[in-house]
Amino acid sequence: MSYRKTLKLICGFAGGSAVLFAAVTAADSRGYFGEQRGEAAGRWSRFTVLQAAQPAWTPASHTPTPTGHAWDFNWDKRDPSALTNGKKKESATEDPSSEQDNGKPKATRNILLIRHSQYNLSGNNDKERILTPLGREQAELTGQRLAALGLKYDVLIHSSMTRATETANIISKHLPGSPGVDLVSCDLLREGAPIEPVPPVTHWKPDAVQYHEDGARIEAAFRRYIHRADPTQKEDSYEIIVCHANVIRYFVCRALQFPPEGWLRMGLNNGSITWLTIRPSGRVALRTMGDSGFMPPDKLTRT
């Protein structure tokens, strides 16, 4: 095989398996490229090209090098081991391991974050920004989807803004139970600018003071609602939070310990469902992100 054909073969399959690299190395050592080993030793290695095309990880490990920080199990400041450290024992006969075990969460929290439905963008204030007819249809579909999941919902918390309140009211009519799921309104969940996004966008540039004020409020909402279960909670819970795209995206980044400034890289349809699961250990899983597959394509919007 000529040198040119061999080089084409190498370049064509560069980045492939380590077997190819080993085979080409063996071929070169035996002079299959038309040169003796002595002649090749003093020249620029042909395999520089091949090595440059290889991935950053080594063929032996077959895994990329981890980046970022290790998972912080005490991200919500509720890790039992951290809570008991430094506490003075009340009794000399007290068993510290038993005390710690009794203080451990045992239930899993499931938090379903719902983005409000489509609303009237031309409204001059919040009261005028009511749901459109399509938005009401979307809320009905979301409510039907939540009911079809067959879960026992414990509470429905919603932003105090009109569009979120209306969405929550429509959804609540579909939820099982008697007399029904409690609705709780919360100002902390109102829409806003959580943190300056990276990379920046040109079409939306709030003032620094808005990030300062909204960011503190939305972070307070995260700390209030997104955390592991209390040790007194005996059964797994399913909680619904109806709020806004910026709030949900920020919550997801914070809960997964992703850089929070990346929140604007995600998109959410109106009426979509984002499902976070928080284990007693502090582990967090994102079961769905912006699920709206239960809606017909002609009902999908992102406003």
Coordinates of C-alpha atoms in Angstrom, one line a residue:
M1 CA 0.0 0.0 0.0
S2 CA 1.4 3.4 -1.0
Y3 CA 2.1 6.1 1.7
R4 CA -0.6 8.4 0.2
K5 CA -3.3 5.7 0.3
T6 CA -2.3 4.8 3.8
L7 CA -2.4 8.4 5.0
K8 CA -5.9 8.8 3.5
L9 CA -7.0 5.7 5.4
I10 CA -5.6 7.0 8.7
C11 CA -7.2 10.5 8.2
G12 CA -10.5 8.9 7.2
F13 CA -10.7 6.9 10.4
A14 CA -8.9 9.2 12.8
G15 CA -10.8 9.5 16.0
G16 CA -11.9 5.9 15.8
S17 CA -10.9 2.9 17.9
A18 CA -7.6 2.3 19.6
V19 CA -7.3 -0.8 17.5
L20 CA -6.7 1.2 14.4
F21 CA -4.0 3.3 16.1
A22 CA -2.3 0.1 17.3
A23 CA -2.4 -1.5 13.8
V24 CA -1.0 1.6 12.1
T25 CA 1.8 1.7 14.7
A26 CA 2.7 -1.9 14.0
A27 CA 2.7 -1.3 10.3
D28 CA 5.1 1.6 10.6
S29 CA 7.5 -0.4 12.8
R30 CA 7.7 -3.0 10.1
G31 CA 8.4 -0.6 7.3
Y32 CA 5.0 -0.9 5.5
F33 CA 5.1 2.8 4.7
G34 CA 8.0 2.3 2.4
E35 CA 10.7 3.4 4.9
Q36 CA 12.9 1.6 7.4
R37 CA 12.6 2.4 11.1
G38 CA 15.9 4.2 11.0
E39 CA 14.7 6.5 8.2
A40 CA 11.5 7.4 10.0
A41 CA 13.2 8.1 13.3
G42 CA 14.7 11.3 12.1
R43 CA 11.6 12.7 10.5
W44 CA 8.4 14.3 11.7
S45 CA 6.2 11.4 12.8
R46 CA 3.3 10.7 10.5
F47 CA 1.3 9.8 13.6
T48 CA 1.3 13.4 14.8
V49 CA -1.6 13.9 12.5
L50 CA -3.4 10.8 13.8
Q51 CA -2.7 11.7 17.4
A52 CA -4.0 15.3 16.9
A53 CA -7.2 13.8 15.7
Q54 CA -7.7 11.6 18.7
P55 CA -10.2 12.6 21.4
A56 CA -8.8 14.2 24.6
W57 CA -9.3 11.0 26.6
T58 CA -6.9 8.1 26.5
P59 CA -7.8 4.9 24.6
A60 CA -7.1 2.9 27.8
S61 CA -9.8 4.7 29.9
H62 CA -12.4 5.3 27.2
T63 CA -13.9 8.0 29.4
P64 CA -13.5 11.8 29.3
T65 CA -11.8 13.6 32.1
P66 CA -14.4 14.9 34.7
T67 CA -14.8 18.6 34.9
G68 CA -16.3 20.9 37.5
H69 CA -16.9 20.4 41.2
A70 CA -17.9 17.3 43.0
W71 CA -21.6 17.0 44.0
D72 CA -22.4 18.9 47.2
F73 CA -24.8 16.7 49.2
N74 CA -25.4 19.5 51.6
W75 CA -26.6 21.9 48.9
D76 CA -29.9 22.6 50.7
K77 CA -28.2 22.8 54.1
R78 CA -30.3 19.9 55.3
D79 CA -27.8 17.0 55.4
P80 CA -28.3 15.3 58.7
S81 CA -24.6 14.7 59.3
A82 CA -23.9 18.4 58.8
L83 CA -26.8 19.4 61.1
T84 CA -25.6 17.2 64.0
N85 CA -21.9 18.2 63.8
G86 CA -20.8 20.4 66.6
K87 CA -24.0 19.9 68.6
K88 CA -23.6 19.2 72.3
K89 CA -25.1 15.9 73.5
E90 CA -27.9 16.4 76.0
S91 CA -27.2 13.2 77.9
A92 CA -24.1 11.1 78.5
T93 CA -26.1 8.0 77.6
E94 CA -27.4 9.4 74.4
D95 CA -26.5 7.4 71.3
P96 CA -25.4 9.9 68.6
S97 CA -25.8 7.4 65.8
S98 CA -29.4 6.8 66.8
E99 CA -30.1 10.5 67.0
Q100 CA -28.6 11.1 63.5
D101 CA -30.6 8.2 62.1
N102 CA -33.9 9.6 63.5
G103 CA -33.1 12.9 61.9
K104 CA -32.6 11.5 58.4
P105 CA -35.2 12.2 55.7
K106 CA -36.9 9.1 54.5
A107 CA -39.3 10.3 51.9
T108 CA -38.7 11.5 48.3
R109 CA -40.1 14.8 47.1
N110 CA -41.4 15.1 43.5
I111 CA -41.8 18.7 42.4
L112 CA -43.7 19.3 39.1
L113 CA -42.9 22.8 37.8
I114 CA -45.6 24.0 35.4
R115 CA -45.1 27.0 33.1
H116 CA -48.2 29.1 32.8
S117 CA -50.3 29.0 29.6
Q118 CA -50.3 31.5 26.8
Y119 CA -51.5 35.0 27.9
N120 CA -52.4 38.4 26.4
L121 CA -49.0 40.1 25.7
S122 CA -50.6 43.4 24.9
G123 CA -51.9 44.0 28.5
N124 CA -50.7 47.2 30.1
N125 CA -50.4 45.6 33.6
D126 CA -50.5 42.2 35.2
K127 CA -54.3 42.2 35.7
E128 CA -54.8 42.7 31.9
R129 CA -52.4 39.9 31.0
I130 CA -55.0 37.2 31.2
L131 CA -54.9 33.9 29.4
T132 CA -55.9 33.8 25.8
P133 CA -58.5 31.3 24.6
L134 CA -55.7 29.1 23.4
G135 CA -54.0 29.5 26.8
R136 CA -57.1 28.2 28.6
E137 CA -57.1 25.2 26.3
Q138 CA -53.4 24.6 27.1
A139 CA -54.2 24.7 30.9
E140 CA -57.0 22.2 30.4
L141 CA -54.6 19.9 28.6
T142 CA -52.0 20.2 31.3
G143 CA -54.6 19.5 33.9
Q144 CA -55.7 16.4 32.1
R145 CA -52.1 15.2 31.7
L146 CA -51.4 15.6 35.5
A147 CA -54.6 13.8 36.3
A148 CA -53.7 10.9 33.9
L149 CA -50.4 10.4 35.7
G150 CA -52.5 8.9 38.6
L151 CA -50.5 10.6 41.3
K152 CA -51.7 11.8 44.7
Y153 CA -50.9 15.5 44.7
D154 CA -50.3 17.2 48.1
V155 CA -50.4 20.9 47.2
L156 CA -50.6 23.2 44.2
I157 CA -48.5 26.4 44.7
H158 CA -48.7 29.1 42.2
S159 CA -47.2 32.5 41.4
S160 CA -49.5 35.4 42.3
M161 CA -49.3 36.8 38.8
T162 CA -52.6 36.6 36.9
R163 CA -51.5 34.2 34.2
A164 CA -50.1 31.7 36.7
T165 CA -53.1 32.0 39.0
E166 CA -55.6 31.4 36.1
T167 CA -53.5 28.4 34.9
A168 CA -53.4 26.9 38.4
N169 CA -57.2 27.4 38.8
I170 CA -57.9 25.5 35.6
I171 CA -55.5 22.7 36.4
S172 CA -56.9 22.2 39.9
K173 CA -60.3 21.3 38.5
H174 CA -58.7 18.1 36.9
L175 CA -56.8 16.9 39.9
P176 CA -58.2 14.0 41.9
G177 CA -59.1 14.1 45.5
S178 CA -61.8 15.4 47.7
P179 CA -62.3 18.2 48.6
G180 CA -59.3 18.7 46.2
V181 CA -55.8 19.9 46.3
D182 CA -55.0 23.0 48.3
L183 CA -54.1 26.1 46.2
V184 CA -51.4 28.4 47.7
S185 CA -50.4 31.7 46.1
C186 CA -46.8 33.0 46.5
D187 CA -45.3 36.3 45.5
L188 CA -41.8 34.9 45.6
L189 CA -42.6 32.9 42.4
R190 CA -43.4 35.9 40.3
E191 CA -41.5 36.3 37.0
G192 CA -38.3 38.2 36.9
A193 CA -34.6 38.2 36.0
P194 CA -32.8 35.7 38.2
I195 CA -29.2 36.3 37.2
E196 CA -27.5 37.8 34.2
P197 CA -27.3 35.1 31.5
V198 CA -24.2 33.8 29.9
P199 CA -23.8 34.1 27.0
P200 CA -25.7 37.4 26.9
V201 CA -28.6 38.1 24.6
T202 CA -29.3 41.3 22.7
H203 CA -33.1 41.3 22.7
W204 CA -33.5 41.3 26.5
K205 CA -31.3 43.4 28.8
P206 CA -32.8 44.2 32.2
D207 CA -31.1 46.8 34.4
A208 CA -28.6 45.7 36.9
V209 CA -31.0 46.6 39.7
Q210 CA -33.6 44.2 38.4
Y211 CA -31.2 41.3 38.5
H212 CA -30.3 42.5 42.0
E213 CA -33.9 42.6 43.3
D214 CA -35.4 39.7 41.2
G215 CA -32.4 37.5 41.7
A216 CA -32.7 37.6 45.5
R217 CA -36.4 37.0 45.4
I218 CA -36.2 34.0 43.0
E219 CA -33.3 32.5 45.0
A220 CA -35.4 32.8 48.2
A221 CA -38.2 30.9 46.3
F222 CA -35.7 28.2 45.4
R223 CA -34.6 27.8 49.0
R224 CA -38.2 27.7 50.2
Y225 CA -39.5 25.1 47.8
I226 CA -36.6 23.1 46.4
H227 CA -35.0 21.0 49.1
R228 CA -35.1 17.4 50.4
A229 CA -38.0 16.2 52.6
D230 CA -38.2 17.0 56.3
P231 CA -37.4 14.1 58.5
T232 CA -41.0 14.1 59.8
Q233 CA -42.4 13.4 56.3
K234 CA -43.2 9.7 56.2
E235 CA -44.4 9.2 52.6
D236 CA -43.3 10.4 49.2
S237 CA -44.9 13.6 48.1
Y238 CA -46.0 15.1 44.8
E239 CA -46.2 18.9 44.7
I240 CA -47.2 21.1 41.8
I241 CA -45.7 24.6 41.3
V242 CA -47.2 26.8 38.6
C243 CA -45.0 29.7 37.8
H244 CA -42.8 31.1 35.0
A245 CA -40.1 30.1 32.5
N246 CA -37.3 32.2 34.0
V247 CA -38.1 30.9 37.5
I248 CA -38.3 27.2 36.4
R249 CA -35.1 27.4 34.3
Y250 CA -33.2 28.9 37.2
F251 CA -34.6 26.3 39.6
V252 CA -33.4 23.5 37.4
C253 CA -29.9 24.9 37.1
R254 CA -29.6 25.4 40.9
A255 CA -31.1 22.0 41.7
L256 CA -28.8 20.1 39.4
Q257 CA -25.8 22.2 40.5
F258 CA -25.3 23.5 37.0
P259 CA -23.9 27.1 36.5
P260 CA -27.0 29.2 37.2
E261 CA -26.1 31.7 34.6
G262 CA -26.9 29.1 32.0
W263 CA -30.6 29.3 32.7
L264 CA -31.5 31.2 29.4
R265 CA -30.0 28.4 27.3
M266 CA -33.2 26.4 27.8
G267 CA -36.6 26.9 26.3
L268 CA -40.0 26.0 27.7
N269 CA -43.4 25.8 26.0
N270 CA -46.5 27.2 27.7
G271 CA -48.2 24.7 30.0
S272 CA -45.2 22.4 29.9
I273 CA -44.2 20.1 32.8
T274 CA -40.7 20.0 34.4
W275 CA -40.3 17.2 37.0
L276 CA -37.6 17.3 39.7
T277 CA -37.1 14.4 42.1
I278 CA -35.2 15.0 45.3
R279 CA -34.1 11.9 47.2
P280 CA -33.6 11.8 51.0
S281 CA -29.8 11.6 50.4
G282 CA -29.9 15.0 48.7
R283 CA -29.5 13.5 45.2
V284 CA -31.6 15.4 42.5
A285 CA -32.8 14.0 39.2
L286 CA -34.6 15.8 36.4
R287 CA -37.2 13.4 35.1
T288 CA -38.7 15.6 32.5
M289 CA -37.7 19.1 31.2
G290 CA -40.5 21.2 29.5
D291 CA -42.6 18.1 28.6
S292 CA -45.5 19.2 26.3
G293 CA -45.8 16.1 24.2
F294 CA -49.3 15.6 25.5
M295 CA -50.5 18.7 23.5
P296 CA -51.3 18.6 19.8
P297 CA -48.7 20.4 17.7
D298 CA -51.1 23.2 16.8
K299 CA -51.6 24.0 20.5
L300 CA -47.9 24.6 21.3
T301 CA -46.7 28.1 22.0
R302 CA -43.7 29.7 23.8
T303 CA -44.7 33.2 24.8

